[in-house]
CSV table of N, CA and C in Angstrom, one decimal:
chain,number,residue,atom,x,y,z
A,1,MET,N,31.7,-119.9,-119.1
A,1,MET,CA,31.6,-118.6,-119.6
A,1,MET,C,31.8,-117.6,-118.5
A,2,ASP,N,32.6,-116.6,-118.7
A,2,ASP,CA,32.8,-115.6,-117.7
A,2,ASP,C,31.6,-114.7,-117.6
A,3,PRO,N,31.1,-114.4,-116.4
A,3,PRO,CA,29.9,-113.6,-116.2
A,3,PRO,C,30.0,-112.3,-116.9
A,4,GLN,N,31.2,-111.7,-117.0
A,4,GLN,CA,31.4,-110.4,-117.7
A,4,GLN,C,31.1,-110.5,-119.2
A,5,ASP,N,31.1,-111.7,-119.7
A,5,ASP,CA,30.9,-111.9,-121.2
A,5,ASP,C,29.4,-111.6,-121.5
A,6,ASP,N,28.5,-111.7,-120.5
A,6,ASP,CA,27.1,-111.6,-120.8
A,6,ASP,C,26.5,-110.5,-120.0
A,7,ARG,N,26.2,-109.4,-120.7
A,7,ARG,CA,25.6,-108.2,-120.1
A,7,ARG,C,24.2,-108.0,-120.5
A,8,LYS,N,23.3,-107.7,-119.5
A,8,LYS,CA,21.9,-107.6,-119.8
A,8,LYS,C,21.5,-106.1,-119.8
A,9,SER,N,20.5,-105.8,-120.6
A,9,SER,CA,19.9,-104.5,-120.5
A,9,SER,C,18.6,-104.6,-121.3
A,10,GLY,N,17.8,-103.6,-121.1
A,10,GLY,CA,16.5,-103.5,-121.9
A,10,GLY,C,16.8,-102.9,-123.2
A,11,CYS,N,15.8,-102.6,-124.0
A,11,CYS,CA,16.0,-102.0,-125.3
A,11,CYS,C,16.2,-100.5,-125.2
A,12,ASP,N,17.3,-100.1,-124.6
A,12,ASP,CA,17.6,-98.7,-124.4
A,12,ASP,C,18.9,-98.4,-125.0
A,13,PRO,N,19.0,-97.8,-126.1
A,13,PRO,CA,20.3,-97.6,-126.8
A,13,PRO,C,21.2,-96.6,-126.0
A,14,LYS,N,20.7,-96.0,-125.0
A,14,LYS,CA,21.5,-95.0,-124.2
A,14,LYS,C,22.2,-95.7,-123.0
A,15,SER,N,21.8,-97.0,-122.8
A,15,SER,CA,22.4,-97.7,-121.6
A,15,SER,C,23.9,-97.9,-121.9
A,16,ARG,N,24.6,-98.1,-120.8
A,16,ARG,CA,26.1,-98.3,-120.9
A,16,ARG,C,26.4,-99.5,-121.7
A,17,GLN,N,25.7,-100.6,-121.5
A,17,GLN,CA,26.0,-101.8,-122.3
A,17,GLN,C,25.8,-101.6,-123.8
A,18,ASN,N,24.7,-100.9,-124.1
A,18,ASN,CA,24.4,-100.7,-125.5
A,18,ASN,C,25.3,-99.7,-126.2
A,19,LYS,N,26.0,-98.9,-125.4
A,19,LYS,CA,27.0,-97.9,-126.0
A,19,LYS,C,28.3,-98.6,-126.3
A,20,ASN,N,28.4,-99.9,-126.0
A,20,ASN,CA,29.6,-100.7,-126.3
A,20,ASN,C,30.8,-100.2,-125.5
A,21,GLU,N,30.6,-99.7,-124.3
A,21,GLU,CA,31.7,-99.3,-123.5
A,21,GLU,C,32.4,-100.5,-122.9
A,22,CYS,N,31.8,-101.7,-123.1
A,22,CYS,CA,32.4,-102.9,-122.6
A,22,CYS,C,33.3,-103.6,-123.6
A,23,GLY,N,33.4,-103.1,-124.9
A,23,GLY,CA,34.1,-103.7,-125.9
A,23,GLY,C,33.5,-104.9,-126.5
A,24,ASP,N,32.1,-105.0,-126.4
A,24,ASP,CA,31.4,-106.2,-126.9
A,24,ASP,C,31.3,-106.0,-128.4
A,25,LYS,N,31.1,-107.2,-129.1
A,25,LYS,CA,31.0,-107.2,-130.5
A,25,LYS,C,29.8,-107.9,-131.0
A,26,SER,N,29.1,-108.6,-130.1
A,26,SER,CA,27.9,-109.4,-130.5
A,26,SER,C,26.8,-109.1,-129.5
A,27,TYR,N,25.6,-109.6,-129.9
A,27,TYR,CA,24.4,-109.3,-129.1
A,27,TYR,C,23.4,-110.4,-129.3
A,28,GLN,N,22.5,-110.5,-128.3
A,28,GLN,CA,21.3,-111.3,-128.4
A,28,GLN,C,20.1,-110.5,-128.1
A,29,LEU,N,19.1,-110.6,-129.0
A,29,LEU,CA,17.8,-110.0,-128.8
A,29,LEU,C,16.8,-111.0,-128.4
A,30,PHE,N,16.2,-110.8,-127.3
A,30,PHE,CA,15.1,-111.7,-126.8
A,30,PHE,C,13.8,-111.1,-127.3
A,31,ILE,N,13.1,-111.8,-128.2
A,31,ILE,CA,12.0,-111.2,-128.9
A,31,ILE,C,10.7,-112.0,-128.5
A,32,ARG,N,9.7,-111.3,-128.1
A,32,ARG,CA,8.4,-111.9,-127.8
A,32,ARG,C,7.5,-111.7,-129.1
A,33,LEU,N,7.0,-112.8,-129.6
A,33,LEU,CA,6.0,-112.8,-130.6
A,33,LEU,C,4.7,-113.1,-130.0
A,34,ALA,N,3.8,-112.1,-129.9
A,34,ALA,CA,2.6,-112.2,-129.1
A,34,ALA,C,1.5,-113.1,-129.7
A,35,GLN,N,1.7,-113.4,-131.0
A,35,GLN,CA,0.7,-114.3,-131.7
A,35,GLN,C,1.5,-115.0,-132.9
A,36,SER,N,0.9,-116.1,-133.3
A,36,SER,CA,1.5,-116.8,-134.4
A,36,SER,C,1.2,-115.9,-135.7
A,37,CYS,N,2.1,-115.9,-136.6
A,37,CYS,CA,1.9,-115.1,-137.8
A,37,CYS,C,2.8,-115.6,-138.9
A,38,ARG,N,2.4,-115.1,-140.1
A,38,ARG,CA,3.1,-115.4,-141.3
A,38,ARG,C,3.7,-114.0,-141.7
A,39,ILE,N,5.1,-114.1,-141.9
A,39,ILE,CA,5.8,-112.8,-142.2
A,39,ILE,C,6.7,-113.0,-143.4
A,40,ARG,N,6.6,-112.1,-144.3
A,40,ARG,CA,7.6,-112.1,-145.5
A,40,ARG,C,8.9,-111.6,-145.0
A,41,ILE,N,9.9,-112.5,-145.1
A,41,ILE,CA,11.3,-112.2,-144.6
A,41,ILE,C,12.2,-112.1,-145.8
A,42,GLY,N,12.2,-110.9,-146.5
A,42,GLY,CA,13.1,-110.7,-147.6
A,42,GLY,C,13.1,-111.8,-148.6
A,43,LYS,N,14.3,-112.2,-149.0
A,43,LYS,CA,14.4,-113.3,-150.0
A,43,LYS,C,14.1,-114.6,-149.5
A,44,LEU,N,13.9,-114.8,-148.2
A,44,LEU,CA,13.5,-116.1,-147.6
A,44,LEU,C,12.0,-116.3,-147.9
A,45,GLY,N,11.3,-115.3,-148.2
A,45,GLY,CA,9.9,-115.4,-148.6
A,45,GLY,C,9.0,-115.4,-147.3
A,46,GLU,N,7.7,-115.9,-147.5
A,46,GLU,CA,6.7,-116.0,-146.5
A,46,GLU,C,7.0,-117.1,-145.5
A,47,LEU,N,7.2,-116.8,-144.3
A,47,LEU,CA,7.5,-117.9,-143.3
A,47,LEU,C,6.5,-117.8,-142.1
A,48,ASP,N,6.2,-119.0,-141.5
A,48,ASP,CA,5.3,-119.0,-140.4
A,48,ASP,C,6.1,-119.0,-139.1
A,49,PHE,N,5.7,-118.2,-138.2
A,49,PHE,CA,6.4,-118.1,-136.9
A,49,PHE,C,5.3,-118.3,-135.8
A,50,PRO,N,5.5,-119.4,-135.0
A,50,PRO,CA,4.6,-119.6,-133.9
A,50,PRO,C,4.8,-118.6,-132.8
A,51,GLU,N,3.8,-118.3,-132.1
A,51,GLU,CA,3.9,-117.3,-131.0
A,51,GLU,C,4.9,-117.8,-130.0
A,52,GLY,N,5.6,-117.0,-129.2
A,52,GLY,CA,6.5,-117.4,-128.2
A,52,GLY,C,7.7,-116.5,-128.1
A,53,LEU,N,8.7,-117.0,-127.4
A,53,LEU,CA,10.0,-116.3,-127.2
A,53,LEU,C,11.1,-116.7,-128.2
A,54,TYR,N,11.7,-115.8,-128.8
A,54,TYR,CA,12.8,-116.1,-129.7
A,54,TYR,C,14.1,-115.4,-129.3
A,55,VAL,N,15.2,-116.0,-129.7
A,55,VAL,CA,16.5,-115.3,-129.4
A,55,VAL,C,17.2,-115.2,-130.8
A,56,TYR,N,17.6,-113.9,-131.1
A,56,TYR,CA,18.3,-113.6,-132.3
A,56,TYR,C,19.7,-113.2,-131.9
A,57,CYS,N,20.7,-113.8,-132.5
A,57,CYS,CA,22.1,-113.5,-132.3
A,57,CYS,C,22.7,-112.8,-133.5
A,58,GLY,N,23.3,-111.6,-133.2
A,58,GLY,CA,23.9,-110.8,-134.3
A,58,GLY,C,25.2,-110.2,-133.8
A,59,SER,N,25.8,-109.4,-134.7
A,59,SER,CA,27.1,-108.8,-134.4
A,59,SER,C,27.1,-107.4,-135.1
A,60,ALA,N,28.0,-106.6,-134.6
A,60,ALA,CA,28.3,-105.3,-135.3
A,60,ALA,C,29.8,-105.0,-135.2
A,61,ARG,N,30.4,-105.0,-136.3
A,61,ARG,CA,31.9,-104.9,-136.3
A,61,ARG,C,32.3,-103.5,-135.7
A,62,LYS,N,31.6,-102.4,-136.1
A,62,LYS,CA,32.1,-101.1,-135.8
A,62,LYS,C,31.3,-100.4,-134.7
A,63,ASN,N,30.0,-100.4,-134.8
A,63,ASN,CA,29.2,-99.6,-133.8
A,63,ASN,C,28.0,-100.4,-133.3
A,64,LEU,N,28.2,-101.1,-132.2
A,64,LEU,CA,27.2,-101.9,-131.6
A,64,LEU,C,26.0,-101.0,-131.2
A,65,ALA,N,26.2,-99.9,-130.6
A,65,ALA,CA,25.2,-99.0,-130.1
A,65,ALA,C,24.2,-98.6,-131.3
A,66,HIS,N,24.8,-98.2,-132.4
A,66,HIS,CA,23.9,-97.9,-133.6
A,66,HIS,C,23.1,-99.1,-134.0
A,67,ARG,N,23.7,-100.2,-134.1
A,67,ARG,CA,22.9,-101.4,-134.5
A,67,ARG,C,21.8,-101.7,-133.6
A,68,LEU,N,22.0,-101.7,-132.3
A,68,LEU,CA,21.0,-101.9,-131.3
A,68,LEU,C,19.9,-100.9,-131.3
A,69,ALA,N,20.3,-99.6,-131.5
A,69,ALA,CA,19.3,-98.5,-131.6
A,69,ALA,C,18.4,-98.8,-132.8
A,70,ARG,N,19.0,-99.2,-133.9
A,70,ARG,CA,18.2,-99.5,-135.1
A,70,ARG,C,17.2,-100.6,-134.8
A,71,HIS,N,17.7,-101.7,-134.2
A,71,HIS,CA,16.8,-102.8,-133.9
A,71,HIS,C,15.6,-102.4,-133.0
A,72,CYS,N,15.9,-101.4,-132.1
A,72,CYS,CA,14.9,-101.0,-131.1
A,72,CYS,C,13.9,-100.1,-131.7
A,73,ARG,N,14.2,-99.5,-132.8
A,73,ARG,CA,13.2,-98.6,-133.5
A,73,ARG,C,12.1,-99.4,-134.3
A,74,LYS,N,10.9,-98.9,-134.2
A,74,LYS,CA,9.8,-99.6,-134.9
A,74,LYS,C,9.6,-98.9,-136.3
A,75,ASP,N,10.2,-97.7,-136.5
A,75,ASP,CA,9.9,-96.9,-137.7
A,75,ASP,C,11.0,-97.0,-138.8
A,76,LYS,N,11.5,-98.3,-139.0
A,76,LYS,CA,12.5,-98.4,-140.1
A,76,LYS,C,12.0,-98.1,-141.4
A,77,LYS,N,12.6,-97.3,-142.2
A,77,LYS,CA,12.2,-97.0,-143.5
A,77,LYS,C,12.7,-98.0,-144.5
A,78,VAL,N,13.8,-98.6,-144.2
A,78,VAL,CA,14.4,-99.6,-145.1
A,78,VAL,C,14.6,-100.9,-144.3
A,79,LEU,N,14.0,-102.0,-144.8
A,79,LEU,CA,14.2,-103.3,-144.2
A,79,LEU,C,15.4,-103.9,-144.8
A,80,ARG,N,16.5,-104.0,-144.1
A,80,ARG,CA,17.8,-104.4,-144.7
A,80,ARG,C,18.1,-105.9,-144.3
A,81,TRP,N,17.9,-106.2,-143.1
A,81,TRP,CA,18.3,-107.6,-142.6
A,81,TRP,C,17.0,-108.4,-142.3
A,82,HIS,N,17.2,-109.7,-142.2
A,82,HIS,CA,16.0,-110.6,-141.9
A,82,HIS,C,15.4,-110.1,-140.6
A,83,ILE,N,16.2,-109.8,-139.6
A,83,ILE,CA,15.6,-109.4,-138.3
A,83,ILE,C,14.7,-108.1,-138.4
A,84,ASP,N,15.0,-107.3,-139.4
A,84,ASP,CA,14.2,-106.1,-139.6
A,84,ASP,C,12.8,-106.4,-139.9
A,85,TYR,N,12.6,-107.4,-140.8
A,85,TYR,CA,11.3,-107.9,-141.2
A,85,TYR,C,10.5,-108.4,-140.0
A,86,LEU,N,11.1,-109.2,-139.2
A,86,LEU,CA,10.5,-109.8,-138.0
A,86,LEU,C,10.1,-108.7,-137.0
A,87,LEU,N,11.1,-107.8,-136.7
A,87,LEU,CA,10.8,-106.7,-135.7
A,87,LEU,C,9.8,-105.7,-136.2
A,88,ASN,N,9.6,-105.6,-137.5
A,88,ASN,CA,8.7,-104.6,-138.0
A,88,ASN,C,7.2,-105.1,-137.8
A,89,HIS,N,7.1,-106.4,-137.5
A,89,HIS,CA,5.7,-106.9,-137.4
A,89,HIS,C,5.1,-106.4,-136.0
A,90,PRO,N,3.8,-106.0,-136.0
A,90,PRO,CA,3.2,-105.5,-134.8
A,90,PRO,C,3.2,-106.5,-133.6
A,91,ALA,N,3.2,-107.8,-133.9
A,91,ALA,CA,3.2,-108.7,-132.8
A,91,ALA,C,4.6,-108.9,-132.1
A,92,ALA,N,5.6,-108.4,-132.7
A,92,ALA,CA,7.0,-108.6,-132.2
A,92,ALA,C,7.4,-107.5,-131.3
A,93,SER,N,8.0,-107.8,-130.2
A,93,SER,CA,8.6,-106.8,-129.3
A,93,SER,C,9.9,-107.4,-128.7
A,94,ILE,N,10.9,-106.5,-128.5
A,94,ILE,CA,12.1,-106.9,-127.9
A,94,ILE,C,11.9,-106.8,-126.4
A,95,GLU,N,12.2,-107.9,-125.7
A,95,GLU,CA,12.0,-107.9,-124.2
A,95,GLU,C,13.3,-107.7,-123.5
A,96,GLU,N,14.4,-108.1,-124.1
A,96,GLU,CA,15.7,-107.9,-123.5
A,96,GLU,C,16.8,-107.9,-124.5
A,97,VAL,N,17.9,-107.2,-124.2
A,97,VAL,CA,19.1,-107.2,-125.0
A,97,VAL,C,20.3,-107.6,-124.2
A,98,ARG,N,21.1,-108.5,-124.7
A,98,ARG,CA,22.3,-108.9,-124.0
A,98,ARG,C,23.5,-108.7,-125.0
A,99,THR,N,24.6,-108.2,-124.5
A,99,THR,CA,25.7,-108.1,-125.3
A,99,THR,C,26.8,-109.0,-124.8
A,100,SER,N,27.8,-109.3,-125.7
A,100,SER,CA,28.8,-110.3,-125.4
A,100,SER,C,30.1,-110.0,-126.2
A,101,ASN,N,31.2,-110.4,-125.7
A,101,ASN,CA,32.4,-110.3,-126.5
A,101,ASN,C,32.7,-111.6,-127.2
A,102,GLN,N,31.8,-112.6,-127.1
A,102,GLN,CA,31.9,-113.8,-127.9
A,102,GLN,C,31.5,-113.6,-129.3
A,103,ASP,N,31.9,-114.5,-130.2
A,103,ASP,CA,31.4,-114.5,-131.6
A,103,ASP,C,30.0,-114.8,-131.7
A,104,GLU,N,29.2,-114.2,-132.6
A,104,GLU,CA,27.8,-114.5,-132.7
A,104,GLU,C,27.5,-115.9,-133.0
A,105,CYS,N,28.3,-116.6,-133.7
A,105,CYS,CA,28.1,-118.1,-134.0
A,105,CYS,C,28.2,-118.9,-132.7
A,106,GLU,N,29.2,-118.5,-131.8
A,106,GLU,CA,29.3,-119.2,-130.6
A,106,GLU,C,28.0,-119.0,-129.7
A,107,LEU,N,27.5,-117.8,-129.7
A,107,LEU,CA,26.2,-117.5,-129.0
A,107,LEU,C,25.1,-118.4,-129.6
A,108,VAL,N,25.0,-118.5,-130.9
A,108,VAL,CA,23.9,-119.3,-131.5
A,108,VAL,C,24.1,-120.7,-131.1
A,109,GLN,N,25.3,-121.3,-131.1
A,109,GLN,CA,25.5,-122.7,-130.8
A,109,GLN,C,25.2,-123.0,-129.3
A,110,GLN,N,25.4,-122.0,-128.4
A,110,GLN,CA,25.1,-122.1,-127.0
A,110,GLN,C,23.7,-121.9,-126.7
A,111,THR,N,22.9,-121.4,-127.6
A,111,THR,CA,21.5,-121.1,-127.3
A,111,THR,C,20.7,-122.4,-127.6
A,112,ILE,N,19.9,-122.8,-126.6
A,112,ILE,CA,19.1,-124.0,-126.8
A,112,ILE,C,17.7,-123.5,-127.3
A,113,GLY,N,17.3,-124.1,-128.4
A,113,GLY,CA,16.0,-123.7,-129.0
A,113,GLY,C,15.9,-124.4,-130.3
A,114,GLU,N,14.8,-124.1,-131.0
A,114,GLU,CA,14.5,-124.8,-132.3
A,114,GLU,C,14.6,-123.7,-133.4
A,115,ILE,N,15.1,-124.2,-134.5
A,115,ILE,CA,15.2,-123.3,-135.7
A,115,ILE,C,13.8,-123.4,-136.4
A,116,VAL,N,13.2,-122.2,-136.5
A,116,VAL,CA,11.8,-122.2,-137.1
A,116,VAL,C,12.0,-121.7,-138.6
A,117,ALA,N,13.0,-120.9,-138.9
A,117,ALA,CA,13.2,-120.3,-140.2
A,117,ALA,C,14.6,-120.6,-140.6
A,118,ALA,N,14.9,-121.6,-141.4
A,118,ALA,CA,16.2,-122.0,-141.8
A,118,ALA,C,16.8,-120.8,-142.6
A,119,GLY,N,18.1,-120.5,-142.3
A,119,GLY,CA,18.8,-119.4,-143.0
A,119,GLY,C,18.5,-118.0,-142.4
A,120,PHE,N,17.6,-117.9,-141.5
A,120,PHE,CA,17.3,-116.6,-140.9
A,120,PHE,C,18.5,-116.0,-140.2
A,121,GLY,N,19.0,-114.8,-140.7
A,121,GLY,CA,20.1,-114.1,-140.1
A,121,GLY,C,21.4,-114.7,-140.3
A,122,SER,N,21.5,-115.7,-141.2
A,122,SER,CA,22.8,-116.4,-141.3
A,122,SER,C,23.3,-116.5,-142.7
A,123,SER,N,23.0,-115.5,-143.5
A,123,SER,CA,23.4,-115.5,-144.9
A,123,SER,C,24.9,-115.5,-145.1
A,124,ASP,N,25.6,-114.9,-144.2
A,124,ASP,CA,27.1,-114.8,-144.3
A,124,ASP,C,27.7,-115.7,-143.2
A,125,CYS,N,27.0,-116.7,-142.6
A,125,CYS,CA,27.5,-117.5,-141.6
A,125,CYS,C,28.5,-118.6,-142.2
A,126,ARG,N,29.6,-118.7,-141.6
A,126,ARG,CA,30.6,-119.7,-142.0
A,126,ARG,C,30.7,-120.9,-141.1
A,127,SER,N,29.9,-120.9,-140.0
A,127,SER,CA,30.0,-121.9,-139.0
A,127,SER,C,28.8,-122.9,-139.2
A,128,LYS,N,28.0,-122.8,-140.2
A,128,LYS,CA,26.9,-123.7,-140.5
A,128,LYS,C,25.9,-123.8,-139.4
A,129,CYS,N,25.6,-122.6,-138.8
A,129,CYS,CA,24.6,-122.6,-137.7
A,129,CYS,C,23.2,-123.0,-138.1
A,130,GLY,N,22.8,-122.8,-139.3
A,130,GLY,CA,21.5,-123.2,-139.7
A,130,GLY,C,20.6,-121.9,-139.7
A,131,ALA,N,20.7,-121.1,-138.7
A,131,ALA,CA,20.0,-119.9,-138.5
A,131,ALA,C,20.5,-119.2,-137.3
A,132,HIS,N,20.4,-117.9,-137.3
A,132,HIS,CA,20.8,-117.1,-136.1
A,132,HIS,C,19.6,-116.6,-135.3
A,133,LEU,N,18.4,-117.3,-135.5
A,133,LEU,CA,17.2,-117.1,-134.7
A,133,LEU,C,16.7,-118.4,-134.3
A,134,LYS,N,16.5,-118.5,-132.9
A,134,LYS,CA,15.9,-119.7,-132.4
A,134,LYS,C,14.7,-119.4,-131.5
A,135,ARG,N,13.8,-120.3,-131.6
A,135,ARG,CA,12.6,-120.2,-130.7
A,135,ARG,C,12.8,-121.0,-129.4
A,136,ILE,N,12.6,-120.4,-128.3
A,136,ILE,CA,12.9,-121.1,-127.0
A,136,ILE,C,11.6,-121.8,-126.7
A,137,VAL,N,11.7,-123.1,-126.5
A,137,VAL,CA,10.6,-124.0,-126.2
A,137,VAL,C,10.8,-124.6,-124.8
A,138,VAL,N,9.9,-124.4,-123.9
A,138,VAL,CA,10.0,-124.9,-122.5
A,138,VAL,C,8.9,-126.0,-122.4
A,139,LYS,N,9.4,-127.2,-122.0
A,139,LYS,CA,8.5,-128.3,-121.8
A,139,LYS,C,8.2,-128.4,-120.3
A,140,ILE,N,6.9,-128.4,-120.0
A,140,ILE,CA,6.4,-128.5,-118.6
A,140,ILE,C,6.2,-130.0,-118.3
A,141,LEU,N,6.9,-130.4,-117.2
A,141,LEU,CA,6.7,-131.8,-116.8
A,141,LEU,C,5.4,-132.0,-116.0
A,142,ASP,N,4.7,-133.1,-116.3
A,142,ASP,CA,3.5,-133.4,-115.5
A,142,ASP,C,3.9,-134.0,-114.1
């Protein structure tokens, strides 16, 4: 993967990367869940999320900056996407945002982690990703 395909920034919608000056079309949100919790995720219903680090892969066809700014806001009046429900929970915080010119499904498939919520963020997925949210699990060797 070309290093220019993966751009890092914090959750700052004013940053150059988040303004989509790079021509990126997809993004990864690195989300910290400070505690295990049960969250109602739209039509998916009540789901259990263990505490830890999660990566959500998404895309925005027209305006990546607006999409990222929306995700970074805690005061969403309308919860539209699965990720809105997760990010609306007080235990959830975005630690990092990365943008890419790769397809969101390619990013999901390259992300090593476990699917905790089948179907999360992948209602319109044609690549059979299973979910566009993965929990990153690190195993410590003895």
